[in-house]
Amino acid sequence: MTEAQATPQTGKRVLLAKPRGYCAGVDRAVQTVEEALKLYGAPIYVRKQIVHNKHVVRTLEDQGAIFVEENEEVPEGATVIFSAHGVAPEVYEQAKVRSLKAIDATCPLVTKVHQEAKRFAAEDYDILLIGHEGHEEVVGTAGEAPAHIQLVDGPGDADKVTVRDPSKVVWLSQTTLSVDETLETVARLKARLPLLQSPPSDDICYATSNRQHVVKEIAPECDVVLVVGSRNSSNSVRLVEVALDAGARAGHLVDFAHEIDDAWLTGARTVGLTSGASVPDELVQEVLAHLAERGFTDVDEVVTANERLIFSLPQELKRDMKAAAAAAATRA
Ligand code: SF4
């Protein structure tokens, strides 16, 4: 029997985006919690959601991680991990006061933006930080230089900005924004501040850009684009917006396959599928199985980039892992 005979051709297809799912920063943050649990034993406290994904958080909770909002909820002397989104310097200070053993799982690409903020603040620049108000990453970056940073939450905020010296102003951004909307915001800012400087390198990270790029490629052919991701995941929410802007006739964000409403698929011939940077691929595979049960058996993976970036674990954790391995070797 040929493959064509084995799989009935329904004319309904899935365009599966690649790159999708886990980025290097998320992979490192999740591994940090897993390795800390193995090394120190449960419970391990994690300040904020380690990454913005319900499934990941529940899985780590099952392994013994306890998620808290602030350091005050962590017992004195316990181990706390700071999430991939980064924290303001005052959070490290609070941890010291409570004698917490802090492990920093901030994504190195977020740390890069913190360093830029510190450097421009030290040179007395006004910094326009493009990002979403209240997002943990923005709170952390702004905390590096609160007296120098103003938040610009989208193009509409560009007209509200006031600076001390229009020749000494720079824009930085959250790592997970819409590339196109950020360009629009920068254009509006530059119309008012022609000498506005740009960040030394892109702040929107490679993973965010790559996931948006492939969605733009597939969206015009899609009746509906499904994005697997959580509502508090900035990069996942952006993927739905990008899909709609690029021509998808509908777009939906779901945490799990069972959240897909069959009405969304009525009359659809082509479904686009992708996932945010904090989503394990098993959730995408579950959506593929769900779609196959509804006749979407023809799956084309559309690849626009191959990602190979890997970040090493936080230094403080690696040091303890090495010491534990050395102690085990001595005992053996
Ligand atoms: S989305 Fe980008 S900045 Fe955020 S954790 Fe992933 S690689 Fe780092």
Short mmCIF file of N, CA, C and O in Angstrom, two decimals, residues 114-176:
data_model
loop_
_atom_site.label_atom_id
_atom_site.label_comp_id
_atom_site.label_asym_id
_atom_site.label_seq_id
_atom_site.Cartn_x
_atom_site.Cartn_y
_atom_site.Cartn_z
N HIS A 114 19.66 45.38 29.74
CA HIS A 114 19.96 46.01 31.04
C HIS A 114 21.31 46.75 30.97
O HIS A 114 21.44 47.86 31.46
N GLN A 115 22.29 46.09 30.36
CA GLN A 115 23.64 46.70 30.28
C GLN A 115 23.58 47.98 29.46
O GLN A 115 24.21 48.98 29.80
N GLU A 116 22.80 47.95 28.37
CA GLU A 116 22.68 49.15 27.54
C GLU A 116 22.05 50.28 28.35
O GLU A 116 22.50 51.43 28.30
N ALA A 117 21.00 49.93 29.11
CA ALA A 117 20.31 50.95 29.91
C ALA A 117 21.28 51.57 30.93
O ALA A 117 21.33 52.80 31.09
N LYS A 118 22.08 50.72 31.56
CA LYS A 118 23.02 51.23 32.57
C LYS A 118 24.06 52.14 31.91
O LYS A 118 24.41 53.18 32.44
N ARG A 119 24.55 51.71 30.75
CA ARG A 119 25.60 52.48 30.08
C ARG A 119 25.08 53.85 29.65
O ARG A 119 25.71 54.87 29.90
N PHE A 120 23.90 53.88 29.01
CA PHE A 120 23.38 55.17 28.54
C PHE A 120 22.99 56.07 29.72
O PHE A 120 23.14 57.29 29.66
N ALA A 121 22.52 55.47 30.80
CA ALA A 121 22.18 56.27 31.99
C ALA A 121 23.45 56.87 32.58
O ALA A 121 23.47 58.04 32.99
N ALA A 122 24.53 56.08 32.59
CA ALA A 122 25.79 56.58 33.14
C ALA A 122 26.31 57.76 32.31
O ALA A 122 26.98 58.65 32.83
N GLU A 123 25.95 57.77 31.01
CA GLU A 123 26.37 58.88 30.14
C GLU A 123 25.32 59.98 30.13
O GLU A 123 25.35 60.89 29.30
N ASP A 124 24.37 59.87 31.04
CA ASP A 124 23.32 60.88 31.26
C ASP A 124 22.38 61.09 30.06
O ASP A 124 21.92 62.20 29.79
N TYR A 125 22.11 60.02 29.33
CA TYR A 125 21.12 60.06 28.25
C TYR A 125 19.70 59.97 28.83
O TYR A 125 19.50 59.38 29.89
N ASP A 126 18.74 60.52 28.12
CA ASP A 126 17.35 60.14 28.34
C ASP A 126 17.11 58.88 27.53
O ASP A 126 17.47 58.81 26.34
N ILE A 127 16.49 57.88 28.16
CA ILE A 127 16.28 56.58 27.50
C ILE A 127 14.78 56.38 27.29
O ILE A 127 14.01 56.44 28.25
N LEU A 128 14.39 56.15 26.03
CA LEU A 128 12.99 55.87 25.73
C LEU A 128 12.87 54.35 25.58
O LEU A 128 13.39 53.79 24.62
N LEU A 129 12.23 53.73 26.54
CA LEU A 129 12.14 52.26 26.54
C LEU A 129 10.79 51.86 25.93
O LEU A 129 9.73 52.09 26.52
N ILE A 130 10.84 51.30 24.72
CA ILE A 130 9.61 50.88 24.06
C ILE A 130 9.23 49.51 24.61
O ILE A 130 10.03 48.57 24.57
N GLY A 131 8.03 49.41 25.16
CA GLY A 131 7.62 48.14 25.74
C GLY A 131 6.23 48.24 26.34
O GLY A 131 5.60 49.31 26.31
N HIS A 132 5.76 47.14 26.88
CA HIS A 132 4.41 47.09 27.42
C HIS A 132 4.41 47.37 28.91
O HIS A 132 5.12 46.71 29.68
N GLU A 133 3.61 48.35 29.29
CA GLU A 133 3.57 48.78 30.68
C GLU A 133 3.22 47.60 31.59
O GLU A 133 2.29 46.83 31.29
N GLY A 134 3.96 47.42 32.64
CA GLY A 134 3.66 46.37 33.61
C GLY A 134 4.29 45.03 33.29
O GLY A 134 4.31 44.15 34.14
N HIS A 135 4.79 44.84 32.07
CA HIS A 135 5.43 43.55 31.75
C HIS A 135 6.69 43.41 32.61
O HIS A 135 7.45 44.37 32.78
N GLU A 136 6.91 42.19 33.11
CA GLU A 136 8.03 41.98 34.05
C GLU A 136 9.38 42.41 33.47
O GLU A 136 10.23 42.95 34.17
N GLU A 137 9.57 42.15 32.18
CA GLU A 137 10.86 42.52 31.59
C GLU A 137 11.06 44.04 31.62
O GLU A 137 12.15 44.54 31.93
N VAL A 138 10.00 44.76 31.31
CA VAL A 138 10.07 46.22 31.27
C VAL A 138 10.30 46.78 32.69
O VAL A 138 11.10 47.70 32.88
N VAL A 139 9.64 46.17 33.66
CA VAL A 139 9.82 46.60 35.05
C VAL A 139 11.29 46.40 35.46
O VAL A 139 11.91 47.27 36.08
N GLY A 140 11.85 45.25 35.07
CA GLY A 140 13.24 44.96 35.42
C GLY A 140 14.21 45.91 34.73
O GLY A 140 15.11 46.46 35.37
N THR A 141 14.02 46.14 33.44
CA THR A 141 14.94 47.03 32.70
C THR A 141 14.82 48.46 33.23
O THR A 141 15.84 49.13 33.46
N ALA A 142 13.59 48.92 33.41
CA ALA A 142 13.39 50.30 33.90
C ALA A 142 14.02 50.48 35.27
O ALA A 142 14.50 51.57 35.61
N GLY A 143 14.05 49.41 36.06
CA GLY A 143 14.62 49.48 37.41
C GLY A 143 16.12 49.72 37.42
O GLY A 143 16.70 50.07 38.44
N GLU A 144 16.78 49.52 36.28
CA GLU A 144 18.23 49.76 36.21
C GLU A 144 18.55 51.25 36.26
O GLU A 144 19.64 51.62 36.70
N ALA A 145 17.64 52.08 35.78
CA ALA A 145 17.93 53.52 35.73
C ALA A 145 16.62 54.30 35.72
O ALA A 145 16.31 54.99 34.76
N PRO A 146 15.83 54.19 36.80
CA PRO A 146 14.49 54.79 36.78
C PRO A 146 14.49 56.29 36.48
O PRO A 146 13.56 56.79 35.84
N ALA A 147 15.53 56.99 36.88
CA ALA A 147 15.54 58.45 36.69
C ALA A 147 15.77 58.82 35.22
O ALA A 147 15.51 59.95 34.81
N HIS A 148 16.27 57.87 34.43
CA HIS A 148 16.62 58.18 33.04
C HIS A 148 15.64 57.58 32.03
O HIS A 148 15.69 57.92 30.86
N ILE A 149 14.80 56.64 32.49
CA ILE A 149 13.99 55.87 31.53
C ILE A 149 12.53 56.33 31.52
O ILE A 149 11.92 56.50 32.57
N GLN A 150 12.02 56.50 30.30
CA GLN A 150 10.57 56.73 30.12
C GLN A 150 10.03 55.58 29.29
O GLN A 150 10.65 55.20 28.29
N LEU A 151 8.87 55.10 29.68
CA LEU A 151 8.26 54.00 28.93
C LEU A 151 7.46 54.56 27.75
O LEU A 151 6.73 55.54 27.90
N VAL A 152 7.61 53.92 26.59
CA VAL A 152 6.82 54.29 25.41
C VAL A 152 6.06 53.03 25.01
O VAL A 152 6.64 52.09 24.45
N ASP A 153 4.78 53.00 25.32
CA ASP A 153 3.98 51.78 25.11
C ASP A 153 3.24 51.90 23.78
O ASP A 153 2.04 52.16 23.75
N GLY A 154 3.97 51.76 22.68
CA GLY A 154 3.34 51.78 21.35
C GLY A 154 3.40 53.15 20.71
O GLY A 154 3.73 54.15 21.35
N PRO A 155 3.06 53.21 19.40
CA PRO A 155 3.18 54.45 18.62
C PRO A 155 2.41 55.62 19.24
O PRO A 155 2.86 56.76 19.19
N GLY A 156 1.27 55.32 19.85
CA GLY A 156 0.43 56.38 20.43
C GLY A 156 1.12 57.13 21.56
O GLY A 156 0.78 58.28 21.84
N ASP A 157 2.09 56.49 22.19
CA ASP A 157 2.79 57.13 23.32
C ASP A 157 3.91 58.06 22.85
O ASP A 157 4.45 58.83 23.65
N ALA A 158 4.26 57.96 21.56
CA ALA A 158 5.43 58.71 21.07
C ALA A 158 5.25 60.22 21.25
O ALA A 158 6.20 60.94 21.53
N ASP A 159 4.01 60.68 21.14
CA ASP A 159 3.77 62.13 21.21
C ASP A 159 3.83 62.66 22.64
O ASP A 159 3.86 63.86 22.86
N LYS A 160 3.82 61.75 23.63
CA LYS A 160 3.79 62.21 25.03
C LYS A 160 5.19 62.40 25.61
O LYS A 160 5.34 62.91 26.71
N VAL A 161 6.19 61.94 24.87
CA VAL A 161 7.55 61.94 25.41
C VAL A 161 8.10 63.36 25.58
O VAL A 161 7.91 64.20 24.72
N THR A 162 8.78 63.60 26.72
CA THR A 162 9.51 64.87 26.86
C THR A 162 10.94 64.53 27.28
O THR A 162 11.14 63.64 28.11
N VAL A 163 11.91 65.20 26.67
CA VAL A 163 13.31 64.90 27.00
C VAL A 163 14.02 66.19 27.41
O VAL A 163 13.60 67.29 27.03
N ARG A 164 15.14 66.02 28.14
CA ARG A 164 15.88 67.21 28.60
C ARG A 164 16.70 67.80 27.46
O ARG A 164 16.74 69.00 27.27
N ASP A 165 17.37 66.93 26.69
CA ASP A 165 18.26 67.40 25.62
C ASP A 165 18.01 66.53 24.38
O ASP A 165 18.38 65.36 24.36
N PRO A 166 17.35 67.08 23.35
CA PRO A 166 16.98 66.26 22.18
C PRO A 166 18.18 65.66 21.45
O PRO A 166 18.01 64.78 20.61
N SER A 167 19.40 66.14 21.76
CA SER A 167 20.58 65.57 21.08
C SER A 167 21.18 64.44 21.91
O SER A 167 22.17 63.84 21.52
N LYS A 168 20.58 64.15 23.05
CA LYS A 168 21.14 63.10 23.90
C LYS A 168 20.01 62.18 24.37
O LYS A 168 19.62 62.17 25.54
N VAL A 169 19.49 61.45 23.41
CA VAL A 169 18.36 60.57 23.71
C VAL A 169 18.49 59.30 22.86
O VAL A 169 18.89 59.35 21.70
N VAL A 170 18.19 58.16 23.47
CA VAL A 170 18.33 56.87 22.80
C VAL A 170 17.07 56.05 23.05
O VAL A 170 16.42 56.24 24.09
N TRP A 171 16.70 55.20 22.10
CA TRP A 171 15.60 54.27 22.37
C TRP A 171 16.14 52.86 22.56
O TRP A 171 17.10 52.45 21.93
N LEU A 172 15.53 52.15 23.48
CA LEU A 172 15.80 50.73 23.70
C LEU A 172 14.45 50.04 23.67
O LEU A 172 13.41 50.71 23.65
N SER A 173 14.43 48.70 23.69
CA SER A 173 13.10 48.08 23.69
C SER A 173 13.07 46.75 24.45
O SER A 173 14.11 46.14 24.70
N GLN A 174 11.86 46.36 24.78
CA GLN A 174 11.57 45.02 25.27
C GLN A 174 11.98 44.03 24.17
O GLN A 174 11.91 44.37 22.98
N THR A 175 12.35 42.81 24.55
CA THR A 175 12.86 41.85 23.56
C THR A 175 11.77 41.17 22.74
O THR A 175 12.08 40.53 21.73
N THR A 176 10.52 41.24 23.20
CA THR A 176 9.48 40.39 22.60
C THR A 176 8.37 41.19 21.91
O THR A 176 7.23 40.74 21.84
#
